[in-house]
Short mmCIF file of C-alpha atoms in Angstrom, two decimals:
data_model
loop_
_atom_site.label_atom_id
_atom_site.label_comp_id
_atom_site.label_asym_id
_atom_site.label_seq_id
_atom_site.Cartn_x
_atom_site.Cartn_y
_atom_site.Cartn_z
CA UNK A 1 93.92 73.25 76.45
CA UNK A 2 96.19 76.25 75.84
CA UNK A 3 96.51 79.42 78.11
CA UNK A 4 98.68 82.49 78.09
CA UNK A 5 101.49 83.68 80.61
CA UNK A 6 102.07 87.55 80.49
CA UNK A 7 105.13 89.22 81.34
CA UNK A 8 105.90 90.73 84.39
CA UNK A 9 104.33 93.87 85.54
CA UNK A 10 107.45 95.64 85.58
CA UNK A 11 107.62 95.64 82.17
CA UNK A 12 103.68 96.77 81.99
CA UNK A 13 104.84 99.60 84.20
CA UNK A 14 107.67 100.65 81.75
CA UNK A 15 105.18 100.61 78.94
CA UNK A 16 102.32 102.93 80.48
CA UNK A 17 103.03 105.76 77.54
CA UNK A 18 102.28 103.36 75.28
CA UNK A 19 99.74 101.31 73.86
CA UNK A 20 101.60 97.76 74.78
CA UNK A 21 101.49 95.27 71.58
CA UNK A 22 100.00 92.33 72.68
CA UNK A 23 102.20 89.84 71.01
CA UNK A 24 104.92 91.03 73.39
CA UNK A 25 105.73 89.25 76.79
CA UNK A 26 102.75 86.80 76.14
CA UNK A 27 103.98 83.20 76.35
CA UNK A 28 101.23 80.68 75.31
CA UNK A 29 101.12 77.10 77.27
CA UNK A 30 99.71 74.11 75.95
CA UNK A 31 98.62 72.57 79.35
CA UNK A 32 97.46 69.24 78.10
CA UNK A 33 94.12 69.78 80.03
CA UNK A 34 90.67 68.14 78.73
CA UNK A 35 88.40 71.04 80.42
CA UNK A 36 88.88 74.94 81.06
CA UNK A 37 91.22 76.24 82.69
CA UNK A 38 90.17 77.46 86.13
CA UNK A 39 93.44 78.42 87.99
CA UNK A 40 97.17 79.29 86.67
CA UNK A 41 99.71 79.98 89.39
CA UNK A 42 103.57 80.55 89.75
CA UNK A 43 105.54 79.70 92.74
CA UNK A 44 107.70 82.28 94.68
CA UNK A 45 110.39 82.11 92.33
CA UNK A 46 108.39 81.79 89.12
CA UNK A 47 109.95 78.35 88.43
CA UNK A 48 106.97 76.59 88.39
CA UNK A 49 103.60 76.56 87.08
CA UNK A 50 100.68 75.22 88.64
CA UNK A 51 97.35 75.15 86.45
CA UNK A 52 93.92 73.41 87.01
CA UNK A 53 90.81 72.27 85.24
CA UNK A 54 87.55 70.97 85.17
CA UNK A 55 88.72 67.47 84.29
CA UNK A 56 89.50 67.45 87.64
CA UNK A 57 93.45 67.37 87.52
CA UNK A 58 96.32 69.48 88.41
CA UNK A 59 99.55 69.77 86.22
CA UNK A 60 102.63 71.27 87.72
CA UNK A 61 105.09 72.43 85.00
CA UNK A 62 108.77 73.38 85.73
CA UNK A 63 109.33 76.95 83.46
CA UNK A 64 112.60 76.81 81.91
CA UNK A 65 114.03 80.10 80.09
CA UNK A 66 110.80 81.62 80.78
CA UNK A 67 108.79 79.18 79.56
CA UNK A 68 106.74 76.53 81.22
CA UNK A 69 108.27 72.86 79.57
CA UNK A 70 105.84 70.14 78.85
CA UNK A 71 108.40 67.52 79.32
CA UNK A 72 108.65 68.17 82.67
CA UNK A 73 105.27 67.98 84.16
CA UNK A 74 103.14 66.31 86.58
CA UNK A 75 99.32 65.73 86.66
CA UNK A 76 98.01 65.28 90.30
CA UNK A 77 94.75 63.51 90.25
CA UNK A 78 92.61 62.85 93.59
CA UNK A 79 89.40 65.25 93.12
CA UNK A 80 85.98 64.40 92.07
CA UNK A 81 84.63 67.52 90.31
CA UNK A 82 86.17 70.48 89.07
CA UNK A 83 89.20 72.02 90.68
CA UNK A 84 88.64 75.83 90.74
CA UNK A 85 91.86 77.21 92.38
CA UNK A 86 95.94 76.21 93.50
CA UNK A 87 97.84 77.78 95.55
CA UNK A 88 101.99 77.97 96.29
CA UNK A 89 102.83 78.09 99.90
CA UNK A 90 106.50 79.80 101.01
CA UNK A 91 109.22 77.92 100.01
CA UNK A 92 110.34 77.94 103.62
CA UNK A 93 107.88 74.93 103.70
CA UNK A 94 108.92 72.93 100.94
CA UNK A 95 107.39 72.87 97.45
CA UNK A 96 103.95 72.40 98.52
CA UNK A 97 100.48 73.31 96.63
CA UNK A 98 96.85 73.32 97.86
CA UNK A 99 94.24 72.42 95.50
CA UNK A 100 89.99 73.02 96.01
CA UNK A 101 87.36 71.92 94.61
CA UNK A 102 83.78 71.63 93.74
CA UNK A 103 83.89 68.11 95.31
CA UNK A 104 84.06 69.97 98.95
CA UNK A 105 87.66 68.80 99.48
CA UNK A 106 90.77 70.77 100.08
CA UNK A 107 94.00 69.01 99.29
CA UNK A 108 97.68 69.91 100.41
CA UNK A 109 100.43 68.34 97.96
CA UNK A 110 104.08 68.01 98.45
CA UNK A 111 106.95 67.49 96.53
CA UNK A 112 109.17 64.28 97.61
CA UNK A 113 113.01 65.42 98.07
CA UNK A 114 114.49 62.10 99.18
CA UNK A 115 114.71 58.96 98.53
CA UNK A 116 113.23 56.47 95.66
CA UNK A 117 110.08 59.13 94.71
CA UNK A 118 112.29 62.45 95.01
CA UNK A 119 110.50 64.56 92.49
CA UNK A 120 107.16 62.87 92.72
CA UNK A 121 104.43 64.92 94.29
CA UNK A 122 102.03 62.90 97.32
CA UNK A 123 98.86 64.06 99.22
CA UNK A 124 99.88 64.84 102.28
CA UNK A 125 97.18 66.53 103.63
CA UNK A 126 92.62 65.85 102.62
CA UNK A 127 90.68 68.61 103.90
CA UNK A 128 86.78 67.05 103.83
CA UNK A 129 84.91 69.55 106.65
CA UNK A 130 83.21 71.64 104.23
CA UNK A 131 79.41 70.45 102.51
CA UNK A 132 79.49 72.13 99.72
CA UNK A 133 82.05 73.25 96.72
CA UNK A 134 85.19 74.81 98.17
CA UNK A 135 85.82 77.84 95.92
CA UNK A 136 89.09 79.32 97.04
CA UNK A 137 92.05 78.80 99.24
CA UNK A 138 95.12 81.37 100.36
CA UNK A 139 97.82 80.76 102.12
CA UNK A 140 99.11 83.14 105.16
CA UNK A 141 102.07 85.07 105.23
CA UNK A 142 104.98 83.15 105.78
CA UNK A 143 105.53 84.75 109.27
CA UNK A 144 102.26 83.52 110.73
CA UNK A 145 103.45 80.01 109.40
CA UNK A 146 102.08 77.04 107.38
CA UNK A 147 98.02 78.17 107.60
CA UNK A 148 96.21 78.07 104.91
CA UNK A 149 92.11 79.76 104.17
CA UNK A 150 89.53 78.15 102.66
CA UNK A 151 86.41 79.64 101.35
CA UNK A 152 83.22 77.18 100.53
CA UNK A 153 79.65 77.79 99.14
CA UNK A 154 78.29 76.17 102.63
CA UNK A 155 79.01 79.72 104.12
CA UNK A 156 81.95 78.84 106.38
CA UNK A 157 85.64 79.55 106.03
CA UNK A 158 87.66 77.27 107.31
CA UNK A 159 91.60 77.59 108.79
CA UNK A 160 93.86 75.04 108.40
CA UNK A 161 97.44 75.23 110.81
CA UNK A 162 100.63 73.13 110.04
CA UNK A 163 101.36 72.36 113.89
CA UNK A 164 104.91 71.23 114.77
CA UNK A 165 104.05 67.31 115.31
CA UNK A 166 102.75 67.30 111.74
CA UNK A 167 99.22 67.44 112.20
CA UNK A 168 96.48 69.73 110.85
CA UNK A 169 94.13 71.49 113.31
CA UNK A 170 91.52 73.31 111.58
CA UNK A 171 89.24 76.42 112.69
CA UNK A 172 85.94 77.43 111.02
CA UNK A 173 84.22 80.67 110.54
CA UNK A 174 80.35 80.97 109.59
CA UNK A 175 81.02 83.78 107.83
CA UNK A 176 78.34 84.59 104.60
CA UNK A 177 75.06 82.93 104.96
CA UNK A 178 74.25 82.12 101.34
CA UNK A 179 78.11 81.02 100.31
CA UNK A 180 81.41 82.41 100.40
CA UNK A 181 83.50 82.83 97.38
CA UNK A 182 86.61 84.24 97.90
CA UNK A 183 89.23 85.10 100.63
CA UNK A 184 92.69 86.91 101.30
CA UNK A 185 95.06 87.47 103.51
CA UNK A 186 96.25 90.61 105.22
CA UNK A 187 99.96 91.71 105.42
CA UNK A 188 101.56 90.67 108.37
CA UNK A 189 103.34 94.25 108.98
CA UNK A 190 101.28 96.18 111.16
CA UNK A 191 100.07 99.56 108.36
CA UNK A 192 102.27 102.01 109.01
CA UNK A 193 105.31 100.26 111.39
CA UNK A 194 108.15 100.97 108.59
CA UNK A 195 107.93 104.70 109.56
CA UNK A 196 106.69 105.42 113.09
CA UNK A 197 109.66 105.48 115.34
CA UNK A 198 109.71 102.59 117.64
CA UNK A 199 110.65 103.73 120.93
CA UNK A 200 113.58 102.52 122.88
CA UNK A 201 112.65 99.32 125.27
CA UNK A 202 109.87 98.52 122.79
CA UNK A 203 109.69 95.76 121.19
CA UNK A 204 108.21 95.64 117.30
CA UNK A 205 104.64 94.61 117.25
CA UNK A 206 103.94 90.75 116.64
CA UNK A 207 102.56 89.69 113.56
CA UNK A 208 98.95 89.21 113.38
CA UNK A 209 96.49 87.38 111.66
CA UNK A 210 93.97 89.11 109.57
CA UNK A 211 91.50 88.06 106.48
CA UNK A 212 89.03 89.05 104.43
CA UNK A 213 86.00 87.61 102.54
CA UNK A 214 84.04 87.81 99.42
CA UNK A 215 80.47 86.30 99.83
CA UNK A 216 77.07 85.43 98.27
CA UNK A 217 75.59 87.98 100.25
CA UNK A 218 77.09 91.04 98.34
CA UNK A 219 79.46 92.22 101.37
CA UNK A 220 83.03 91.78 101.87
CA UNK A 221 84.10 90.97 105.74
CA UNK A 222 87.07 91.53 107.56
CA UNK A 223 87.80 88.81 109.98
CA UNK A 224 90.53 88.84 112.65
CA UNK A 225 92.20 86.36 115.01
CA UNK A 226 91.64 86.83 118.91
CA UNK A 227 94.63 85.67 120.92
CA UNK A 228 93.16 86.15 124.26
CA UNK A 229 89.93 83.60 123.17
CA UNK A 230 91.66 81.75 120.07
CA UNK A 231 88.56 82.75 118.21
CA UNK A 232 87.51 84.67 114.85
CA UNK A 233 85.46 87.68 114.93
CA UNK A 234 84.42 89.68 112.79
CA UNK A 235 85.83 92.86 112.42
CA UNK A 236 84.90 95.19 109.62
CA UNK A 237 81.84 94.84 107.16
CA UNK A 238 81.98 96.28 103.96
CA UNK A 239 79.52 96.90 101.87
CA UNK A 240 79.36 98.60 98.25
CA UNK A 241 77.99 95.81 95.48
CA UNK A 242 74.74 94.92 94.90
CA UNK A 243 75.29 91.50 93.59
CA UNK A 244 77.72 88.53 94.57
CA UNK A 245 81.06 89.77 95.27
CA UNK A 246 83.37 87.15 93.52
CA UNK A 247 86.62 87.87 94.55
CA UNK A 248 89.00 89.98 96.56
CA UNK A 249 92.23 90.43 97.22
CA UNK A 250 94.39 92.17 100.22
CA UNK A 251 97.49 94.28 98.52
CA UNK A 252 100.75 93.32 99.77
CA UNK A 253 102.31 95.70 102.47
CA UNK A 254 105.78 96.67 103.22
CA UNK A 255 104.14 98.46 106.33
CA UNK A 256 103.45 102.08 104.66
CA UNK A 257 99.79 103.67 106.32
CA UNK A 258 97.51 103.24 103.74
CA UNK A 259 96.34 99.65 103.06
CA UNK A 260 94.20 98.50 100.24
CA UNK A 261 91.53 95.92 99.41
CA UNK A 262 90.50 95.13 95.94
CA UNK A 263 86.69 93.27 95.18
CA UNK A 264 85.34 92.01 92.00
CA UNK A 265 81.76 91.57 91.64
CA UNK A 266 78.64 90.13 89.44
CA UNK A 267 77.62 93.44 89.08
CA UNK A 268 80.06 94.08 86.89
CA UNK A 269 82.49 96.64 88.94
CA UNK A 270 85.53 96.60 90.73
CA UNK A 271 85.96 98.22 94.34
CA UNK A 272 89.23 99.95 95.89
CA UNK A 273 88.98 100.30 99.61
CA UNK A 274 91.44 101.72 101.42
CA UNK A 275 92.12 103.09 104.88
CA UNK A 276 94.71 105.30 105.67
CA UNK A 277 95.56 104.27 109.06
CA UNK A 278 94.79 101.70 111.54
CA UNK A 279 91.76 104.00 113.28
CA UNK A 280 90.25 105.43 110.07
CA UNK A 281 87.43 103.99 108.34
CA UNK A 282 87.25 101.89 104.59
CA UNK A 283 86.77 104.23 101.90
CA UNK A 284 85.47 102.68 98.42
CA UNK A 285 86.54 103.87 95.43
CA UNK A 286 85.06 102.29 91.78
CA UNK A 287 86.89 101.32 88.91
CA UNK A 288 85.88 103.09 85.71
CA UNK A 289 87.01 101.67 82.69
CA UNK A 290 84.13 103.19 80.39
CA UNK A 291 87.13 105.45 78.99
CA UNK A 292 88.87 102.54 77.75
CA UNK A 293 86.46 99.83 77.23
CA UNK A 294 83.32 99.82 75.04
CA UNK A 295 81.19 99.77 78.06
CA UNK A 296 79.08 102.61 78.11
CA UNK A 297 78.28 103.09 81.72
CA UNK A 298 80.28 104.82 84.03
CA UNK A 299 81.95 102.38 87.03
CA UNK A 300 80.84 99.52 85.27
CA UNK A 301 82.86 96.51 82.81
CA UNK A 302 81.38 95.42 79.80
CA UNK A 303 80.86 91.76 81.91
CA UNK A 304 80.73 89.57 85.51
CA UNK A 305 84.45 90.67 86.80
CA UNK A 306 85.52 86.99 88.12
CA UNK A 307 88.86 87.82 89.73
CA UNK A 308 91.11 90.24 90.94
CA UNK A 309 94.81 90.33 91.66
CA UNK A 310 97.96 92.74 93.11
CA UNK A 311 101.37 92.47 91.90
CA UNK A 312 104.16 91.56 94.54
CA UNK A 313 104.70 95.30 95.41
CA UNK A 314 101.28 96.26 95.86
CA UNK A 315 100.98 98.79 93.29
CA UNK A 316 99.57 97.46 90.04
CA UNK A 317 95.77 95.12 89.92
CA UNK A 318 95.14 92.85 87.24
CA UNK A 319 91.29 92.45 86.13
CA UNK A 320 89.71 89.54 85.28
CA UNK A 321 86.87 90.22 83.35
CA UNK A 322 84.27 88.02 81.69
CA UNK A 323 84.65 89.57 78.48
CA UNK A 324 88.02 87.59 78.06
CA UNK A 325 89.80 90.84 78.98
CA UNK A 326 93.02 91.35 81.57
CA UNK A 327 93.24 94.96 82.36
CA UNK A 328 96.04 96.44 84.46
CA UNK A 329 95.48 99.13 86.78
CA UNK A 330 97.36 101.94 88.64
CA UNK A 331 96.64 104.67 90.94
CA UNK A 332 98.39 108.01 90.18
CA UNK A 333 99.60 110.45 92.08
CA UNK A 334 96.28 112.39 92.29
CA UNK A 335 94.91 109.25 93.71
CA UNK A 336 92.83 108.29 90.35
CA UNK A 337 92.88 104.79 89.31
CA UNK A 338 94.05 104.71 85.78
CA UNK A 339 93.87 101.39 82.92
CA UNK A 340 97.67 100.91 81.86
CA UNK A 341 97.64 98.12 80.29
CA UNK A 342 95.34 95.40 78.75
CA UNK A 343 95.59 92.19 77.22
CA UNK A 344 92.51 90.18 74.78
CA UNK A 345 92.30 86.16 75.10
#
């Protein structure tokens, strides 16, 4: 099965003038895979390559000069149906990857450093609470630790922590009724906290943990973490699509006021909410990518957007959209979401 790699989106950025030629910065992969490819996913320092299928495998491939080598791979097998998304944790932890599935499992894999099977991968960890297909899994920010998010078609989102003795103590959330398909983190930094003044004797507020959720249901929930009752609640509802929201994604955040949440949907758009500081309320604002798509109606892609993602500074989305299209986006500096980029499969 072969996939693409595109370049980095600095070098989309440096090309929004320009119409970019599609042959450049695209690296195709032969992945080896028997099924489609469901997931594609580079580790904090883009040395490695994790991809998965429908036949039920996950390959890990080291990238070498920019390129992912097929000589040095590894297929991790375990799951019974298709796997539908990986996921690097922080290399603080180790090389370790989290795999879901449409079997219902969640599994944690890690990469031996000693002894006899030093560069094998193991299982370390099988996640079997949820009933239903698991659909996608994020990891926290490296300052809350090892926790990792999982998001399942039985409604529930469960929370999985690393504790110190080894073990795994999970927490679930009945969060969408009819299935859950997507979640994402939240920054650590508190919005705003790299420019209000802290005041002397103060200390700088704690991290905190924060996520949001994509469900069956059409609305997108904000959940947060209650230290006082070591509980979930829900925080924030959001709603804007009128059909399953697929996917969403919490922009990175070097602790500037505004934050920003982006949601793909079966209706065919894409929502920006933001929210300018920690007391004002989620404004939505639609993609509209009628002026450089063949789609004729305003706010709306030419097919089911499946997945949405921010680059590591927070500034640039990649589209995912059914029509076999990547589309780049950018806001400008009257606040206008423009296309910059796009890429055909």
């Amino acid at each position: 099965m072969l996939m693409r790699v595109r370049g980095s989106e600095d070098d989309v950025a440096d090309q929004q003038t320009k119409p970019p030629a599609l042959s450049s910065g695209v690296v195709p992969v032969e992945t080896a895979h028997d099924d489609m490819i469901h997931d594609a996913q580079l580790d904090y320092y883009g040395k490695r390559l994790a991809t998965c299928s429908s036949d039920r495998t996950v390959k890990v491939f080291d990238v070498v000069n920019g390129s992912p080598s097929k000589s040095a791979s590894h297929t991790l097998k375990g799951h019974t149906g298709p796997v539908w998304q990986v996921a690097w944790a922080h290399p603080k932890f180790g090389n370790m990857l989290a795999s879901c599935s449409y079997d219902g499992k969640v599994f944690v894999w890690k990469e031996q450093t000693q002894g006899a099977a030093s560069g094998e991968w193991t299982k370390i960890q099988e996640h079997t609470l949820h009933a239903a297909s698991v659909n996608s899994i994020s990891w926290a920010p490296h300052e809350l630790g090892a926790i990792l998010a999982c998001a399942s078609s039985d409604g529930k989102i469960s929370v999985l922590t690393l504790k110190d003795d080894g073990q795994w103590s999970p927490d679930t959330i009945n969060a969408h009724a009819i299935g859950c398909n997507a979640v994402s983190w939240a920054p650590a930094t508190h919005p705003g906290s790299l420019i209000l003044p802290q005041q002397p004797g103060t200390h700088q507020p704690s991290a905190f943990k924060r996520l949001v959720s994509a469900g069956c249901d059409n609305l997108v929930k904000i959940w947060c973490f209650r230290e006082e009752t070591q509980s979930w609640v829900e925080e924030e509802k959001l709603e804007g699509h009128t059909d399953w929201v697929r996917d969403v994604a919490w922009a990175p955040n070097i602790g500037l006021p505004r934050s920003y949440i982006a949601t793909a949907s079966q209706d065919k758009t894409v929502l920006i909410w933001t929210k300018d500081s920690p007391t004002a309320p989620w404004v939505k604002t639609p993609l509209d990518p009628s002026a450089s798509t063949t789609s004729n109606v305003a706010g709306k892609f030419p097919d089911v957007v499946w997945r949405v993602s921010w680059s590591l500074a927070g500034n640039i989305l990649a589209v995912s959209c059914g029509d076999g299209k990547v589309t780049l986006w950018k806001e400008n500096l009257q606040g206008i979401w423009e296309c910059v980029s796009d890429l055909a499969s």
